Amino acid sequence: MVNKEGANGVDNGTRPSDDVLRSVLHDFARRRLSVDKRLAELASKHGYSIKKSKLAELNKEFQVPSPRKPVADGVATALIAEHLEQDIGRRHGPARVQQKVLLKHGVALSRYQCRKIQHKLDPDGAEARFPHKGRREKKRGQLTAVGIMQEVHCDGHEKLGGIALRLGDVGFGIYGFRCHTGKVLHVDVVPNDRNPLTVAHCYLDFVRETGEISLQLTFDGGTETGYMAAIQTELRCNELSELDRPATRSLKSTDNIPAESMWSYWLEDEGANLKTVLLQGHDNGLFAPGNPLHVHLFQWLWSRIIRNHLLQFKDYFNSTRRRSQKNKLLPTDAPNEVFAAPEEYGLEKLGIGIPREVVEQFRARLPLSREHVMRWVPDEFDEIAQYYYEEIGSPQLEHTFGWEIYRQMLPLILEAYM
């Protein structure tokens, strides 16, 4: 008989293949899971039950990054300097830099190492990031929830819109959805976040991506939410008609806390940097707001760059543990971990599953198609721009490269239309 408690004859289950094990262990590091959670997930999801010592051996074997074994200061300095060069607004502190470097390069830096090197490279950065100095904050209560997808908050963001940029007839709206328990569920850049049909298609994109709706959808009061509210109400009524709780709720903007705070995190992450770079269009002499081809290229290129950064923000935010707060009632672990096992945090799974074909049925009922309301440029220009983007090597869609990509593509576009 197998002695499962003793040192010999333990049934550890079946060890996954080296490729699978390497991928799983590196994913654990990327998610910054505790040792206990790594062991538990190996056992529950992969049928491999081991102890801490064996996990340490495997981490060494597969060269899993760990902040306890930081890389040399020279390598760390190069990685941090690269990140700080992109953080034009100087908004990122050591914890954010640490996580960003891990997500992008797979290199685990220690918090101490990040702080030391960042202070050396940017000694005034901490003072520049000091939030709300001298400002009186609105008194907040405590957020509570019974489970995940109990309530989803949504909102538009216009800090990159036409009024904010003042670069002529160009601008970018953003619309996002965040669970009451913390996870950013869907966020995208859109031509007009004040258009009811655009917002409705964004909502259906969110339902398609997550595969479910929440018991309640909460938003700011505004005419742009009409179609979305109607769809949410009908979907929930079809699936859960006996629930007394309203399917939607409208709040003042300042009371829609999870959505508003999402934009605060976005601005600290890359939003402020993107605005700074976009405004360089005034100074670099490349962008002529009165030329339709310049406008088309600007909208075509920068909408893709912003979408790329929004996806990076979502990945970063959902994989990062929140700062512990004395009176906070909701979990502070990374939102991805909370959603993966809500029962471990005393939460239920409350989402209502919606098949994709139902999503597309509701989409077909809207007066205008998704392609129409999400169109940034004419179809002919879209094809030409995509062709020349690939011709120049499909460079990375990062804000630090944006104007250089624009500079390379502009003469090709102009020549194509001559």
XYZ file of C-alpha atoms in Angstrom:
418
model
C 0.000 0.000 0.000
C 1.245 3.457 -0.872
C 2.272 5.478 2.145
C 1.081 8.932 1.158
C 2.258 10.528 4.376
C 5.769 9.089 4.609
C 8.984 10.076 2.854
C 9.076 6.920 0.713
C 6.560 5.534 -1.709
C 4.624 8.765 -2.152
C 2.176 8.832 -5.047
C 2.969 12.163 -6.702
C 0.705 11.596 -9.669
C 2.001 11.907 -13.235
C 4.659 14.477 -13.978
C 3.721 16.632 -16.989
C 6.075 16.717 -19.949
C 9.045 19.084 -19.728
C 7.499 21.513 -22.231
C 4.232 21.700 -20.306
C 5.979 21.927 -16.941
C 8.285 24.695 -18.152
C 5.332 26.703 -19.454
C 3.321 26.202 -16.259
C 6.169 27.156 -13.920
C 7.021 30.279 -15.905
C 3.337 31.219 -15.886
C 3.338 30.897 -12.091
C 6.270 33.309 -11.929
C 4.561 35.716 -14.295
C 1.448 35.654 -12.087
C 3.630 35.988 -8.982
C 1.818 33.188 -7.166
C 2.830 32.164 -3.668
C 4.555 28.800 -3.245
C 1.449 27.282 -1.652
C -0.726 28.360 -4.567
C 1.758 26.990 -7.085
C 1.741 23.609 -5.353
C -2.050 23.599 -5.102
C -2.516 24.438 -8.793
C 0.013 21.819 -9.881
C -1.995 19.240 -7.948
C -5.513 20.356 -8.903
C -5.020 21.269 -12.564
C -2.087 19.110 -13.609
C -2.364 16.065 -11.312
C 1.171 16.523 -9.997
C 1.505 16.630 -6.187
C 4.922 17.678 -4.914
C 6.480 19.469 -1.959
C 8.300 22.792 -1.705
C 11.732 21.259 -2.058
C 10.798 19.534 -5.321
C 9.270 22.742 -6.625
C 12.523 24.531 -5.854
C 14.432 21.873 -7.832
C 12.079 22.279 -10.806
C 12.355 26.067 -10.706
C 16.118 25.714 -10.872
C 15.948 23.101 -13.633
C 13.679 25.225 -15.841
C 15.346 28.537 -14.938
C 12.157 30.067 -13.567
C 12.753 33.756 -12.747
C 12.521 34.771 -9.096
C 13.016 38.139 -7.365
C 14.925 36.216 -4.692
C 17.579 35.557 -7.317
C 17.694 38.917 -9.103
C 19.703 39.440 -12.246
C 22.909 41.458 -12.256
C 22.504 45.176 -11.673
C 23.798 45.914 -15.168
C 21.032 43.865 -16.811
C 18.429 45.260 -14.431
C 19.572 48.823 -15.135
C 19.206 48.299 -18.893
C 15.691 46.878 -18.551
C 14.545 49.574 -16.118
C 16.101 52.328 -18.241
C 14.220 51.001 -21.285
C 10.960 51.116 -19.343
C 11.573 54.582 -17.900
C 12.303 55.883 -21.397
C 8.773 54.867 -22.393
C 7.253 56.245 -19.167
C 7.285 59.802 -20.448
C 4.981 61.089 -17.728
C 7.137 59.551 -14.956
C 4.085 57.852 -13.443
C 5.455 54.368 -12.729
C 6.780 53.450 -9.285
C 9.055 50.494 -8.422
C 6.225 47.976 -8.000
C 4.767 48.791 -11.412
C 8.186 48.717 -13.080
C 8.904 45.359 -11.436
C 5.700 43.811 -12.792
C 5.993 45.413 -16.237
C 9.531 44.094 -16.742
C 8.385 40.623 -15.663
C 5.447 40.640 -18.090
C 7.413 42.000 -21.051
C 10.820 40.355 -20.632
C 10.200 37.450 -18.222
C 12.861 38.821 -15.877
C 12.064 38.946 -12.145
C 13.579 41.924 -10.364
C 13.412 42.460 -6.631
C 11.489 45.436 -5.276
C 14.658 46.672 -3.572
C 16.625 46.411 -6.822
C 13.930 48.307 -8.749
C 13.739 51.062 -6.162
C 17.523 51.458 -5.957
C 18.095 51.583 -9.710
C 15.048 53.729 -10.408
C 16.177 56.261 -7.812
C 19.611 56.310 -9.427
C 18.212 56.808 -12.949
C 15.451 59.245 -11.965
C 16.150 60.706 -8.506
C 13.203 63.136 -8.683
C 10.691 60.583 -9.952
C 9.131 59.740 -6.587
C 8.356 63.374 -5.851
C 6.867 63.800 -9.339
C 4.508 60.867 -8.689
C 3.256 62.181 -5.324
C -0.541 61.962 -5.768
C -3.094 64.691 -5.017
C -0.838 66.848 -2.861
C -2.953 69.230 -0.829
C -6.185 68.021 -2.418
C -9.154 67.015 -0.261
C -10.451 63.626 -1.359
C -14.099 62.630 -1.365
C -14.849 60.332 1.560
C -15.417 56.799 0.306
C -17.231 53.830 1.774
C -16.287 50.162 1.531
C -17.073 48.062 -1.522
C -18.596 44.643 -0.845
C -19.775 41.804 -3.068
C -21.309 38.352 -2.760
C -19.541 37.052 -5.834
C -17.795 37.732 -9.123
C -19.978 39.124 -11.951
C -22.547 40.222 -9.389
C -22.139 43.769 -10.674
C -20.147 45.125 -13.613
C -19.352 48.829 -13.932
C -18.797 50.488 -17.297
C -17.771 53.936 -18.426
C -16.221 55.954 -21.243
C -12.901 57.780 -21.069
C -12.185 60.921 -23.100
C -8.700 62.051 -22.088
C -7.532 61.138 -25.608
C -10.617 62.546 -27.325
C -10.719 65.411 -29.791
C -11.433 68.083 -27.156
C -8.500 66.919 -25.028
C -5.987 66.602 -27.893
C -6.952 69.708 -29.885
C -5.294 68.343 -33.012
C -8.129 69.044 -35.408
C -10.726 66.417 -36.316
C -8.936 63.536 -34.626
C -9.377 61.849 -31.271
C -9.930 58.531 -29.565
C -12.671 57.429 -27.203
C -12.172 54.510 -24.819
C -14.860 52.339 -23.245
C -14.326 49.754 -20.536
C -16.043 47.233 -18.265
C -14.818 46.259 -14.797
C -16.213 43.756 -12.293
C -17.190 45.103 -8.875
C -14.586 42.769 -7.345
C -11.794 44.401 -9.355
C -11.091 42.661 -12.655
C -10.945 44.662 -15.899
C -13.136 42.541 -18.169
C -13.032 44.412 -21.469
C -11.570 47.710 -22.668
C -11.235 49.061 -26.200
C -10.553 52.232 -28.179
C -13.546 53.456 -30.195
C -14.257 56.302 -32.631
C -16.993 57.779 -30.416
C -17.682 56.668 -26.829
C -20.724 58.993 -26.705
C -22.541 57.161 -29.514
C -25.269 54.796 -28.167
C -24.726 52.254 -30.955
C -20.952 52.237 -30.441
C -21.454 51.642 -26.713
C -23.979 48.877 -27.456
C -21.495 47.078 -29.722
C -18.802 47.505 -27.045
C -21.154 45.863 -24.552
C -21.773 42.951 -26.923
C -17.986 42.642 -27.445
C -17.639 42.384 -23.657
C -20.343 39.681 -23.457
C -18.753 37.782 -26.354
C -15.292 37.977 -24.752
C -16.372 36.853 -21.268
C -19.197 34.532 -22.346
C -21.524 35.921 -19.686
C -23.357 38.924 -18.310
C -23.501 40.192 -14.735
C -26.564 40.248 -12.519
C -26.432 44.037 -12.700
C -24.796 46.514 -15.067
C -23.907 49.905 -13.574
C -23.087 53.038 -15.572
C -23.174 56.826 -15.474
C -26.424 58.464 -16.476
C -26.205 59.443 -20.150
C -27.964 59.027 -23.474
C -25.168 56.780 -24.794
C -26.231 53.876 -22.527
C -29.784 53.418 -23.863
C -29.276 50.512 -26.264
C -26.822 48.824 -23.889
C -29.232 49.026 -20.944
C -32.066 47.591 -23.036
C -29.942 44.622 -24.186
C -28.693 43.909 -20.646
C -32.265 43.990 -19.321
C -33.608 41.670 -22.015
C -30.726 39.205 -21.728
C -31.067 38.936 -17.975
C -34.839 38.690 -18.139
C -34.559 35.842 -20.654
C -32.108 33.914 -18.489
C -33.104 34.892 -14.929
C -36.558 36.447 -14.917
C -37.289 35.676 -11.260
C -34.512 37.899 -9.851
C -35.867 41.005 -8.097
C -32.639 43.007 -8.386
C -32.721 45.570 -11.256
C -30.715 44.528 -14.319
C -29.175 48.016 -14.653
C -28.324 50.925 -12.383
C -27.439 54.518 -13.209
C -25.150 56.538 -10.916
C -23.441 59.892 -10.863
C -20.005 59.689 -12.417
C -18.257 60.293 -9.083
C -20.169 57.405 -7.480
C -19.333 54.870 -10.193
C -16.160 54.098 -8.257
C -14.806 50.874 -9.853
C -15.104 52.354 -13.358
C -13.690 55.768 -12.428
C -10.749 54.233 -10.557
C -10.016 52.041 -13.592
C -9.273 55.205 -15.570
C -7.054 56.464 -12.767
C -5.001 53.269 -13.010
C -4.944 53.583 -16.822
C -3.610 57.136 -16.669
C -0.868 56.061 -14.270
C -0.009 53.108 -16.477
C 0.186 54.434 -20.053
C -2.695 56.856 -20.612
C -0.769 59.987 -19.614
C 2.267 58.860 -21.636
C 0.124 58.315 -24.729
C -1.396 61.772 -24.483
C 2.048 63.332 -24.181
C 3.293 61.503 -27.270
C 0.158 62.262 -29.289
C 0.503 65.966 -28.537
C 3.958 65.883 -30.106
C 2.025 66.079 -33.354
C 2.021 69.853 -32.773
C 5.800 69.966 -32.697
C 7.186 67.267 -34.993
C 5.874 68.861 -38.217
C 4.647 65.502 -39.548
C 0.928 65.816 -38.919
C -1.149 68.314 -40.897
C -4.707 68.363 -39.434
C -6.069 69.967 -42.624
C -4.920 67.138 -44.902
C -7.456 64.251 -45.067
C -4.729 61.654 -45.771
C -2.764 62.823 -42.717
C -5.942 62.532 -40.641
C -6.711 59.036 -41.952
C -3.184 57.788 -41.272
C -3.209 59.337 -37.786
C -6.505 57.640 -36.907
C -5.550 54.323 -38.523
C -2.149 54.042 -36.842
C -2.738 55.522 -33.391
C -6.006 53.648 -32.810
C -3.997 50.425 -33.171
C -1.234 51.671 -30.882
C -3.748 52.706 -28.204
C -5.542 49.337 -28.467
C -2.229 47.537 -28.009
C -1.473 49.557 -24.871
C -4.990 48.975 -23.523
C -4.490 45.208 -23.871
C -1.133 45.499 -22.089
C -2.780 47.547 -19.327
C -5.549 44.963 -18.918
C -2.981 42.143 -18.711
C -0.850 44.065 -16.217
C -3.746 45.176 -14.035
C -5.439 41.770 -13.842
C -2.193 39.967 -12.994
C -1.116 42.400 -10.269
C -1.989 42.196 -6.596
C -3.581 45.334 -5.192
C -2.089 47.252 -2.278
C -3.369 45.943 1.068
C -5.708 48.323 2.881
C -6.739 48.021 6.503
C -10.482 48.434 5.960
C -10.850 46.876 2.513
C -13.399 44.056 2.404
C -12.829 42.762 -1.139
C -9.791 40.572 -2.042
C -6.459 42.262 -2.716
C -4.960 39.332 -4.658
C -4.516 39.704 -8.425
C -7.970 39.849 -10.095
C -7.092 36.904 -12.349
C -6.500 34.745 -9.279
C -9.763 35.838 -7.677
C -11.701 34.966 -10.840
C -9.905 31.621 -11.198
C -10.969 30.441 -7.721
C -13.560 32.831 -6.190
C -14.607 30.277 -3.577
C -11.183 30.604 -1.948
C -12.066 34.249 -1.230
C -15.578 33.566 0.028
C -17.143 34.636 -3.285
C -19.640 32.914 -5.573
C -19.744 32.666 -9.365
C -22.786 34.737 -10.301
C -22.306 35.368 -14.022
C -25.068 34.314 -16.420
C -23.725 32.413 -19.431
C -24.653 33.808 -22.866
C -23.908 31.761 -26.040
C -22.080 33.557 -28.850
C -24.921 32.999 -31.279
C -27.245 34.926 -28.948
C -24.746 37.806 -28.852
C -24.718 37.958 -32.650
C -28.527 37.825 -32.785
C -28.709 40.933 -30.598
C -25.982 42.593 -32.652
C -27.945 42.000 -35.849
C -30.950 43.802 -34.340
C -29.037 47.085 -33.915
C -29.658 49.751 -36.599
C -25.978 49.942 -37.606
C -23.391 47.162 -37.820
C -20.271 46.906 -35.695
C -18.122 47.455 -38.780
C -19.906 50.736 -39.423
C -19.659 52.258 -35.925
C -16.107 51.000 -35.323
C -14.742 52.208 -38.684
C -11.808 54.611 -38.268
C -11.044 55.197 -41.959
C -12.594 54.333 -45.342
C -12.181 50.681 -46.345
C -9.930 51.557 -49.316
C -7.547 53.498 -47.057
C -7.555 50.679 -44.509
C -6.350 48.196 -47.142
C -3.648 50.533 -48.444
C -2.384 51.417 -44.957
C -2.259 47.756 -43.918
C -0.263 46.921 -47.048
C 2.354 49.620 -46.451
C 2.547 48.869 -42.733
C 3.533 45.308 -43.631
C 5.896 46.627 -46.312
C 7.931 48.524 -43.685
C 8.227 45.372 -41.583
C 5.159 45.551 -39.310
C 7.021 47.355 -36.496
C 5.906 47.154 -32.874
C 2.801 49.171 -32.111
C 4.331 51.022 -29.154
C 3.787 54.710 -28.479
C 7.524 55.364 -28.488
C 7.715 54.159 -32.111
C 4.423 55.729 -33.259
C 5.673 58.865 -34.940
C 8.565 57.027 -36.597
C 6.104 54.517 -38.091
C 3.953 57.466 -39.199
C 6.994 59.133 -40.780
C 7.834 55.995 -42.774
C 4.281 55.336 -43.939
C 3.224 58.887 -44.834
C 5.171 59.314 -48.133
C 4.051 55.846 -49.272
C 0.398 56.727 -48.582
C 0.689 60.084 -50.307
C 2.296 58.493 -53.371
C -0.426 55.831 -53.536
C -3.089 58.548 -53.805
C -1.280 60.699 -56.375
